[in-house]
Amino acid sequence: MGRLEKIQISVENGFNAFSGTVITVLMLLTAVDVVLRYVFNSPIPGAYALCEMMMIGVVYPAVAYVQQNKGHVRVDVLVDRLKRVPRLSFELATLYLALLAFGIICWQSGKLAWGAWVTGDFDMGEIHYPFWPAKAVMTLGLGLLCLRFVTDIKNTLMELKARSPRWGSWFLLSLVPLLVFSLLLGFIPPGKMQPITVGWVMLIAMIAVLFMGLPIAFGLLFVAIIGYWTLAGPMRTFSILGIIPYDKISNYTLSVVPLFILMGHLAYQAGFATSMYNTCQKWMGHVPGGMAQATVVGGAAFGAACGAGVASCATLAKICIPIMRRHGIDDRMALGCVGAVGGLAALIPPSVMMVIFAMITNQSAAKLLIAGVLPGMVAAGCFMALIYVMVKLNPKLAPPMQTRVTWKERFVSLKDSWGIGLLGFTVIGGILTGVFTPTEAGALGAAGAFLLGLLSRRLNFPHFVEAVMDSTRTTAMIFLIVATAMVFANFIAISRIPALASDVIMTLQVPRVVVLIGVIILYVIAGCFMDMTAFMLLTMPIIFPAMMALGYNPLWFGVVIVILCELALITPPFGLNLFILRAMVPEIPMGEVIRGSFPFMLTYAGVIVICCLFPGLATWLPGLM
């Protein structure tokens, strides 16, 4: 590694630290605004607009750091099967296209920043904040990402040269996708093809590109650029690429996502998840499958302070699996239980997935978050019932605890876990009663996790920094997918595919439940191969209008979709939670991990059936708001 690259890495780390500072300020600003409003009836002027602009500072300065750490999500169906040299050629091709596509966005963002500076463009709220600083930060972050692409191209080319004497042929092969991309942009006459035709072709191309193994954010952007160019020509394409990645990220509704993520990381670093599990273990260890039952209850409680299914699974895997194995719990039961319960964080508020669904479908984030409470409790209850029945049928799966726990020890254990209960109560109760917006609840939850960690002396400065840095990396990874998916969704909208899909479905002479079953099957199949956040961003602009035209409740439908996304986390062969569990216990074959997850997959399917039979589970609580 040369001196210049070391400097570059330091700059990228510094930009990520800047994002961490912004997310911390976002938390403090929102929390203080709530206190000032309710205690002194004097909220911070312009806090709403400032939060929107700060979202740009949270996301874009960290994207180069994500690329540096190879943190982008991809569908590893084909690329993992390649040998190292062909894979290097494939990565080179991806990097060329990424440099071109994100270079265009950076260029357009820079033009908008300069224009905002020259014209003095500002927000029209209480305080006239200028737009140019946020747009300049976005430009700098994307510029740093493009420099990272250049460095990665250099390093990949050097490795290719070192590994293969025929590196020149592989290098030329890597240029073919860039050449094809350029030819498509140069020779397809804009506006000559029917929008519907272009839309379907690009949709198929999008699926093919993702299954080839490109990072999801990159694939969405590449296909959207070709589609826009074909329909509207270069000037409108450039304009859209400058506007959407800024407008869709500087969204107050979405500002809750980094705050939920930060709350989960702070709760983990402060050891709240461990305390909750230990408490549940003391209270439930005596029942059949008690250790696994404690994992369900503790995982559901931690889900109320986390918000992300994958992060919750990783946390529970670190804490629960070693303890369960030590107490003789069957490996398959332990792994299946943790993988399934980890997904509950996507359903129980605060849920990042629910917020993203709300953003895509223009629904109330607060009502969607509350809609997940009762279905989440039902899912946890079903998991506990499953464990009870399995252990009753085969007691060897979970031997009873040998150590007897007194009632005094049980009540004493509550003092170590009240903090996470308070966080969950603050978030869910505040949203349900309408006292807080989801963003305010997320800020108070994150600030509460920080204060409780300090007061209990569980959270020191290095732990806090690690929590913030992990939060920015996760946030940037998610929101780069969101930004590019919104570009693609906008293209799909102008291609008129959603309107056509709604018309076709309405003309079908089939019961609406048949359409619902088709959507469920589609999501189950996609869950075998794809990241479901990206798939939801890709499909909801098409599916949601059609389902609403059939008369389905949007809150109930959102809950069903999120449960399907939870199911995807433990669905082979590419469920993300399966790989997390495999990494925690590398000595156990993946086949055993999958077999352990299978009963919980069926239970998730049962939860979907229950929600379909009793839609009031999802609609009753939001109806009280």
XYZ file of C-alpha atoms in Angstrom:
625
model
C 0.000 0.000 0.000
C 1.477 3.302 -1.125
C 1.622 6.552 0.794
C -1.124 8.160 -1.291
C -3.491 5.275 -0.646
C -2.822 5.492 3.095
C -3.717 9.182 2.944
C -6.844 8.307 0.978
C -7.895 5.747 3.594
C -7.345 8.308 6.341
C -9.520 10.812 4.479
C -12.267 8.200 3.987
C -12.119 7.298 7.666
C -12.288 10.994 8.484
C -15.370 11.451 6.302
C -16.986 8.476 8.039
C -16.172 10.115 11.374
C -17.842 13.272 10.058
C -20.963 11.205 9.315
C -20.771 9.841 12.847
C -20.612 13.369 14.215
C -23.635 14.383 12.157
C -25.706 11.391 13.305
C -24.814 12.234 16.913
C -25.837 15.862 16.407
C -29.041 14.675 14.706
C -29.851 12.601 17.783
C -29.116 15.468 20.185
C -30.914 18.095 18.084
C -34.103 16.044 17.832
C -34.076 14.987 21.491
C -33.475 18.549 22.716
C -36.187 19.836 20.383
C -38.693 17.429 21.968
C -37.718 18.501 25.496
C -37.901 22.200 24.643
C -41.283 21.777 22.968
C -42.953 19.890 25.810
C -41.236 21.504 28.797
C -40.844 25.113 27.655
C -43.266 25.217 24.702
C -40.366 26.564 22.647
C -39.128 24.130 19.963
C -35.961 24.783 17.998
C -36.862 26.931 14.953
C -36.227 25.158 11.661
C -35.357 21.822 13.305
C -37.438 19.902 10.737
C -35.566 21.340 7.734
C -32.231 20.985 9.498
C -32.875 17.278 10.128
C -33.585 16.790 6.429
C -30.306 18.441 5.409
C -28.378 16.520 8.055
C -29.495 13.264 6.440
C -27.215 14.145 3.522
C -24.344 14.554 5.995
C -25.120 11.192 7.580
C -25.212 9.207 4.331
C -22.953 10.491 1.556
C -19.690 11.201 3.432
C -19.671 7.537 4.535
C -20.255 5.842 1.162
C -16.545 5.734 0.274
C -15.835 4.103 3.645
C -18.451 1.445 2.853
C -16.769 0.762 -0.507
C -13.356 0.656 1.167
C -14.638 -2.101 3.480
C -16.507 -3.942 0.689
C -19.743 -3.358 2.571
C -22.190 -3.171 -0.339
C -24.868 -5.873 -0.486
C -24.861 -8.140 -3.534
C -26.589 -11.335 -4.649
C -23.769 -13.874 -4.680
C -25.475 -16.475 -6.851
C -23.078 -16.610 -9.810
C -20.006 -14.554 -8.989
C -19.036 -16.749 -6.012
C -18.824 -19.734 -8.344
C -16.134 -18.081 -10.455
C -12.461 -18.744 -9.941
C -10.357 -15.872 -8.658
C -9.070 -14.564 -12.014
C -12.474 -14.425 -13.786
C -13.908 -12.858 -10.651
C -11.254 -10.131 -10.747
C -12.192 -9.396 -14.357
C -15.852 -9.220 -13.337
C -15.013 -6.852 -10.466
C -13.070 -4.621 -12.841
C -16.071 -4.387 -15.159
C -18.298 -3.510 -12.206
C -15.902 -0.814 -11.017
C -15.693 0.805 -14.474
C -19.471 1.072 -14.678
C -19.740 2.272 -11.074
C -17.159 4.977 -11.707
C -19.070 6.176 -14.770
C -22.532 6.094 -13.140
C -21.603 7.653 -9.805
C -19.324 10.075 -11.607
C -22.400 11.393 -13.443
C -24.274 11.796 -10.142
C -21.269 13.547 -8.588
C -21.021 15.895 -11.578
C -24.727 16.744 -11.450
C -24.639 17.172 -7.687
C -21.715 19.565 -8.057
C -23.652 21.580 -10.636
C -26.624 21.825 -8.275
C -24.392 22.834 -5.366
C -22.761 25.556 -7.476
C -26.149 26.733 -8.696
C -27.485 26.903 -5.132
C -24.414 28.932 -4.131
C -24.731 31.372 -7.025
C -28.494 31.899 -6.736
C -28.586 31.845 -2.949
C -31.200 29.072 -2.985
C -32.544 28.377 0.501
C -35.181 26.444 2.439
C -38.551 28.177 2.715
C -39.153 27.193 6.356
C -38.908 29.192 9.576
C -35.181 29.712 9.127
C -33.872 30.106 5.599
C -31.097 27.504 5.615
C -29.053 27.630 2.385
C -29.089 24.455 0.308
C -25.541 24.644 -1.015
C -23.702 23.229 2.066
C -25.692 19.974 2.014
C -25.312 19.635 -1.759
C -21.597 20.374 -1.486
C -21.229 17.663 1.183
C -23.027 15.213 -1.107
C -20.695 16.148 -3.976
C -17.580 15.692 -1.843
C -18.781 12.334 -0.535
C -19.557 11.047 -4.026
C -16.278 12.445 -5.332
C -14.438 10.500 -2.649
C -16.414 7.396 -3.646
C -15.280 7.852 -7.254
C -11.663 8.148 -6.101
C -12.147 4.910 -4.162
C -13.380 3.260 -7.372
C -10.207 4.443 -9.154
C -8.031 3.021 -6.378
C -9.933 -0.268 -6.390
C -9.523 -0.492 -10.175
C -5.774 -0.024 -9.773
C -5.508 -2.623 -6.988
C -7.702 -5.138 -8.806
C -5.714 -4.708 -12.009
C -2.449 -5.238 -10.121
C -3.788 -8.430 -8.534
C -5.032 -9.647 -11.917
C -1.608 -9.024 -13.427
C 0.076 -10.915 -10.582
C -2.268 -13.911 -10.759
C -2.541 -14.547 -14.495
C 0.035 -14.471 -17.307
C -2.899 -13.786 -19.652
C -4.019 -10.788 -17.655
C -4.217 -8.647 -20.799
C -7.000 -10.808 -22.226
C -8.928 -10.665 -18.955
C -8.430 -6.899 -18.848
C -9.852 -6.493 -22.360
C -12.766 -8.749 -21.427
C -13.509 -6.521 -18.440
C -13.950 -3.562 -20.809
C -16.757 -5.262 -22.763
C -19.620 -4.330 -20.348
C -18.455 -0.706 -20.332
C -18.365 -0.731 -24.143
C -21.861 -2.259 -24.320
C -23.154 0.282 -21.781
C -21.685 3.148 -23.813
C -23.041 1.783 -27.107
C -26.517 1.453 -25.647
C -26.428 5.074 -24.531
C -24.966 6.244 -27.813
C -27.051 4.377 -30.388
C -30.518 3.932 -28.871
C -32.574 6.898 -30.126
C -34.372 8.541 -27.176
C -38.164 8.486 -27.240
C -38.508 6.043 -30.145
C -39.536 2.971 -28.140
C -42.783 2.430 -26.276
C -42.344 3.210 -22.532
C -44.011 -0.069 -21.539
C -41.587 -2.055 -23.707
C -38.566 -0.240 -22.298
C -39.880 -0.763 -18.773
C -40.280 -4.521 -19.129
C -36.919 -4.929 -20.871
C -35.153 -2.951 -18.140
C -36.980 -4.867 -15.412
C -35.750 -8.163 -16.846
C -32.269 -6.684 -17.300
C -32.360 -5.502 -13.694
C -33.063 -9.020 -12.394
C -30.331 -10.467 -14.626
C -27.785 -7.876 -13.498
C -28.491 -8.523 -9.820
C -28.219 -12.291 -10.215
C -24.878 -11.833 -11.958
C -23.567 -10.554 -8.627
C -23.277 -6.792 -9.022
C -23.759 -4.804 -5.812
C -27.467 -4.062 -5.633
C -27.046 -0.283 -5.501
C -24.831 -0.366 -8.604
C -27.103 -2.652 -10.625
C -30.185 -0.542 -9.900
C -28.378 2.587 -11.046
C -26.891 1.116 -14.248
C -30.227 -0.175 -15.521
C -32.102 2.984 -14.517
C -29.651 5.157 -16.476
C -30.132 3.107 -19.657
C -33.911 3.143 -19.205
C -34.112 6.885 -18.590
C -31.769 7.615 -21.491
C -33.915 5.499 -23.807
C -37.161 7.191 -22.803
C -36.121 10.782 -22.203
C -32.647 11.387 -23.603
C -29.412 12.474 -21.917
C -30.378 15.893 -20.540
C -33.368 14.679 -18.555
C -31.393 11.648 -17.401
C -28.603 13.854 -16.062
C -31.151 16.092 -14.366
C -32.886 13.171 -12.641
C -29.550 11.735 -11.477
C -28.764 15.007 -9.751
C -32.169 15.544 -8.155
C -33.479 12.182 -6.893
C -30.437 11.024 -4.847
C -30.622 14.324 -2.960
C -34.379 14.748 -2.603
C -35.136 11.168 -1.564
C -32.431 11.047 1.114
C -33.107 14.510 2.579
C -36.414 13.187 3.860
C -37.586 13.801 7.425
C -39.482 10.496 7.538
C -36.297 8.578 6.751
C -34.265 10.372 9.428
C -35.704 7.875 11.900
C -33.686 5.048 10.281
C -30.156 6.108 11.362
C -31.534 6.922 14.824
C -33.074 3.444 15.184
C -29.823 1.891 13.975
C -27.806 4.007 16.425
C -30.113 3.024 19.285
C -29.568 -0.658 18.535
C -25.781 -0.338 18.370
C -25.670 1.696 21.601
C -27.903 -0.850 23.359
C -25.577 -3.639 22.243
C -22.384 -1.834 23.241
C -23.899 -1.042 26.660
C -24.649 -4.729 27.230
C -28.421 -4.311 27.494
C -29.066 -7.326 25.272
C -26.933 -9.535 27.533
C -28.757 -8.308 30.628
C -32.158 -8.929 29.082
C -31.183 -12.449 28.061
C -29.856 -13.253 31.530
C -33.100 -12.008 33.076
C -35.242 -14.053 30.685
C -33.064 -17.069 31.380
C -33.754 -16.822 35.130
C -37.495 -16.379 34.654
C -38.031 -19.018 31.966
C -35.217 -21.520 32.385
C -37.430 -23.991 34.274
C -40.045 -24.468 31.513
C -39.525 -27.021 28.706
C -36.971 -25.547 26.323
C -36.496 -22.708 28.798
C -33.169 -21.471 27.436
C -34.569 -21.276 23.910
C -37.767 -19.696 25.276
C -35.615 -17.074 26.992
C -33.944 -16.392 23.651
C -37.342 -15.705 22.073
C -38.451 -13.297 24.806
C -35.053 -11.620 25.091
C -34.760 -11.352 21.316
C -38.207 -9.801 20.995
C -37.325 -7.312 23.742
C -34.025 -6.451 22.080
C -35.898 -6.051 18.798
C -37.756 -3.182 20.483
C -34.410 -1.401 20.810
C -32.699 -2.456 17.589
C -34.794 -2.083 14.439
C -32.777 -4.213 12.011
C -33.256 -7.969 11.678
C -29.705 -8.789 10.582
C -28.131 -6.671 13.352
C -30.437 -8.248 15.938
C -29.529 -11.754 14.748
C -25.800 -10.983 14.925
C -26.173 -9.643 18.469
C -28.272 -12.564 19.695
C -25.916 -15.046 18.028
C -22.936 -13.637 19.947
C -24.793 -13.712 23.263
C -27.229 -16.618 23.201
C -25.662 -19.419 21.158
C -22.600 -19.997 23.410
C -24.824 -20.070 26.520
C -27.397 -22.414 24.963
C -24.705 -24.794 23.744
C -23.113 -24.748 27.198
C -26.441 -25.849 28.700
C -26.821 -28.717 26.250
C -29.388 -27.204 23.879
C -29.391 -29.019 20.543
C -27.323 -27.070 18.007
C -30.040 -27.066 15.376
C -32.644 -25.754 17.802
C -30.288 -23.064 19.106
C -29.353 -21.871 15.624
C -32.888 -21.992 14.240
C -34.261 -20.143 17.243
C -31.725 -17.306 17.052
C -32.074 -16.949 13.273
C -35.861 -16.692 13.466
C -36.065 -14.453 16.534
C -33.450 -12.096 15.105
C -35.876 -11.293 12.311
C -38.490 -10.014 14.771
C -36.598 -6.710 14.936
C -37.916 -6.023 11.426
C -41.501 -6.323 12.698
C -41.510 -5.023 16.275
C -41.039 -1.244 16.519
C -38.646 0.373 15.926
C -38.419 -1.278 12.500
C -36.188 0.036 9.728
C -38.028 -2.145 7.211
C -41.393 -0.626 8.153
C -40.049 2.902 7.723
C -38.672 2.086 4.272
C -42.010 0.506 3.292
C -43.773 3.662 4.487
C -41.458 5.814 2.381
C -42.005 3.737 -0.779
C -45.780 3.607 -0.440
C -46.412 7.087 1.021
C -48.031 5.640 4.142
C -47.815 6.863 7.738
C -44.565 5.567 9.245
C -46.007 5.912 12.754
C -49.069 3.782 11.963
C -47.007 1.153 10.144
C -44.612 0.862 13.077
C -47.484 0.362 15.514
C -49.154 -2.094 13.107
C -46.256 -4.486 13.709
C -46.678 -4.696 17.507
C -49.401 -7.355 17.799
C -48.181 -9.485 14.844
C -44.704 -9.371 16.415
C -46.111 -10.618 19.709
C -48.049 -13.342 17.886
C -44.873 -14.432 16.067
C -42.930 -14.595 19.347
C -45.762 -16.596 20.931
C -45.786 -19.023 17.995
C -42.018 -19.548 18.305
C -42.409 -20.275 22.022
C -45.220 -22.745 21.315
C -43.088 -24.444 18.646
C -40.157 -24.825 21.045
C -42.452 -26.169 23.785
C -43.951 -28.813 21.475
C -40.563 -29.826 20.029
C -39.034 -30.285 23.496
C -42.082 -32.171 24.777
C -41.796 -34.553 21.832
C -38.015 -34.872 22.186
C -36.692 -33.782 25.618
C -33.101 -34.322 24.454
C -33.349 -31.162 22.348
C -33.235 -29.000 25.486
C -32.333 -30.615 28.823
C -33.804 -28.823 31.867
C -31.585 -26.368 33.728
C -29.608 -28.023 36.508
C -29.295 -24.885 38.619
C -32.384 -23.927 40.598
C -33.215 -20.210 40.507
C -34.988 -18.648 43.488
C -37.746 -16.054 43.215
C -35.448 -13.544 44.854
C -32.837 -14.067 42.127
C -35.508 -13.595 39.481
C -36.685 -10.278 40.864
C -33.127 -9.086 41.481
C -32.319 -9.806 37.824
C -34.928 -7.250 36.759
C -32.732 -4.371 37.910
C -30.213 -5.207 35.189
C -32.736 -5.289 32.344
C -35.149 -2.459 33.106
C -33.203 -0.134 30.810
C -34.040 -1.942 27.583
C -37.660 -2.217 28.704
C -37.751 1.531 29.266
C -36.320 2.162 25.797
C -38.934 -0.046 24.147
C -41.740 1.536 26.176
C -40.543 5.039 25.262
C -40.391 4.302 21.546
C -43.584 2.263 21.173
C -45.621 4.197 23.733
C -44.579 7.577 22.386
C -45.506 6.665 18.810
C -48.778 4.939 19.790
C -50.014 7.890 21.847
C -48.925 10.411 19.239
C -46.690 12.207 21.738
C -43.657 11.704 19.493
C -43.129 11.327 15.792
C -41.138 8.196 14.869
C -38.036 10.368 14.356
C -38.444 11.948 17.785
C -39.003 8.537 19.362
C -35.852 7.240 17.653
C -33.813 10.208 18.888
C -35.083 9.824 22.452
C -34.451 6.082 22.296
C -30.866 6.569 21.086
C -30.245 9.340 23.630
C -31.807 7.154 26.316
C -29.553 4.219 25.432
C -26.557 6.551 25.626
C -27.565 8.022 29.008
C -28.470 4.652 30.522
C -25.146 3.267 29.337
C -23.293 6.150 30.976
C -25.252 6.013 34.242
C -24.763 2.255 34.545
C -21.061 2.655 33.612
C -21.461 0.098 30.861
C -20.729 2.477 28.001
C -17.312 4.083 27.708
C -16.001 6.388 25.012
C -14.438 3.663 22.781
C -17.721 1.718 22.889
C -19.657 4.855 21.978
C -17.353 5.595 19.046
C -17.647 2.005 17.814
C -21.452 2.180 18.016
C -21.530 5.442 16.058
C -19.098 4.228 13.378
C -21.013 0.974 12.919
C -24.230 2.973 12.641
C -22.902 5.255 9.909
C -21.553 2.333 7.901
C -24.875 0.473 8.101
C -26.862 3.626 7.328
C -24.751 4.535 4.293
C -25.025 0.999 2.908
C -28.831 0.965 3.270
C -29.382 4.460 1.922
C -27.184 4.044 -1.138
C -29.548 1.215 -2.082
C -32.538 3.439 -1.255
C -31.210 6.330 -3.383
C -30.506 4.192 -6.442
C -33.732 2.209 -5.985
C -35.676 5.473 -5.995
C -34.018 6.405 -9.296
C -35.051 3.022 -10.696
C -38.569 3.272 -9.207
C -39.032 6.684 -10.806
C -38.051 5.209 -14.168
C -40.513 2.328 -13.676
C -43.240 4.866 -12.888
C -42.726 6.851 -16.103
C -42.657 3.588 -18.073
C -46.282 3.132 -16.916
C -45.730 -0.447 -15.753
C -47.452 0.117 -12.351
C -50.581 1.493 -14.030
C -50.620 -1.372 -16.534
C -50.137 -3.956 -13.776
C -53.066 -2.501 -11.824
C -55.276 -2.526 -14.927
C -54.371 -6.119 -15.780
C -54.994 -7.353 -12.241
C -58.340 -5.560 -12.062
C -59.471 -7.203 -15.307
C -58.535 -10.713 -14.150
C -61.561 -12.803 -13.286
C -59.980 -14.325 -10.176
C -60.607 -13.765 -6.458
C -58.300 -11.178 -4.943
C -56.896 -13.788 -2.566
C -55.354 -15.530 -5.596
C -53.419 -12.350 -6.393
C -52.299 -12.128 -2.756
C -51.087 -15.729 -2.849
C -49.170 -14.914 -6.035
C -47.440 -11.985 -4.314
C -46.575 -14.183 -1.321
C -45.115 -16.889 -3.585
C -43.109 -14.249 -5.482
C -41.605 -12.949 -2.239
C -40.868 -16.434 -0.918
C -39.008 -17.333 -4.127
C -37.143 -14.018 -4.205
C -36.223 -14.496 -0.553
C -34.178 -17.531 -1.537
C -31.783 -15.361 -3.528
C -32.081 -11.613 -2.890
C -31.721 -8.969 -0.234
C -35.341 -8.234 0.612
C -34.909 -4.533 1.303
C -33.765 -4.097 -2.281
C -36.481 -6.422 -3.598
C -39.143 -4.468 -1.718
C -37.805 -1.206 -3.132
C -37.856 -2.766 -6.592
C -41.317 -4.344 -6.527
C -43.537 -2.217 -4.285
C -43.947 0.621 -6.832
C -45.552 -2.007 -9.100
C -47.327 -4.297 -6.630
C -48.637 -1.841 -4.039
C -50.980 0.174 -6.323
C -52.470 -3.062 -7.640
C -53.096 -4.436 -4.141
C -54.707 -1.178 -3.065
C -56.943 -1.294 -6.149
C -58.104 -4.720 -4.946
C -59.152 -3.176 -1.636
C -56.479 -4.483 0.730
C -55.605 -2.410 3.800
C -52.175 -0.762 3.296
C -51.094 -1.239 6.932
C -52.043 -4.905 6.939
C -50.348 -5.455 3.586
C -47.188 -3.774 4.887
C -47.111 -6.136 7.871
C -47.501 -9.177 5.598
C -44.679 -7.980 3.338
C -42.362 -7.365 6.303
C -43.092 -10.846 7.702
C -42.201 -12.258 4.280
C -38.945 -10.288 4.453
C -38.288 -11.830 7.889
C -38.917 -15.280 6.448
C -36.381 -14.523 3.705
C -33.677 -13.984 6.343
C -33.735 -17.712 7.205
C -34.665 -19.085 3.773
C -31.921 -21.118 2.044
C -29.739 -20.888 0.147
C -28.948 -17.194 0.684
C -30.824 -16.062 3.802
C -28.523 -13.524 5.472
C -29.221 -14.782 8.995
C -28.120 -18.276 7.956
C -24.672 -16.940 7.047
C -24.444 -14.983 10.299
C -25.214 -18.152 12.265
C -22.744 -20.176 10.197
C -20.028 -17.604 10.940
C -20.721 -17.870 14.684
C -20.353 -21.667 14.716
C -18.078 -22.519 11.765
C -17.705 -26.114 12.937
C -21.383 -26.797 12.175
C -22.169 -27.479 8.475
C -24.523 -25.111 6.687
C -26.887 -28.041 6.138
C -27.399 -28.333 9.887
C -28.059 -24.597 10.155
C -30.718 -24.862 7.440
C -32.338 -27.914 9.047
C -32.504 -26.065 12.344
C -34.219 -23.124 10.674
C -36.817 -25.202 8.815
C -39.406 -25.533 11.656
C -39.187 -21.784 12.241
C -39.697 -21.123 8.526
C -42.951 -23.080 8.728
C -43.898 -21.097 11.829
C -43.357 -17.820 9.974
C -45.656 -19.172 7.264
C -48.214 -19.914 9.967
C -47.928 -16.346 11.275
C -48.683 -15.043 7.772
C -51.790 -17.246 7.637
C -52.896 -15.958 11.059
C -52.457 -12.350 9.927
C -54.469 -13.083 6.777
C -57.281 -14.678 8.790
C -57.255 -11.946 11.438
C -56.242 -8.674 9.736
C -57.300 -6.769 12.850
C -53.999 -7.826 14.423
C -52.330 -5.260 12.168
C -55.068 -2.640 11.988
C -56.508 -2.424 15.512
C -53.721 -0.543 17.305
C -53.151 1.973 14.466
C -56.898 2.598 14.538
C -56.540 3.866 18.106
C -54.030 6.533 17.116
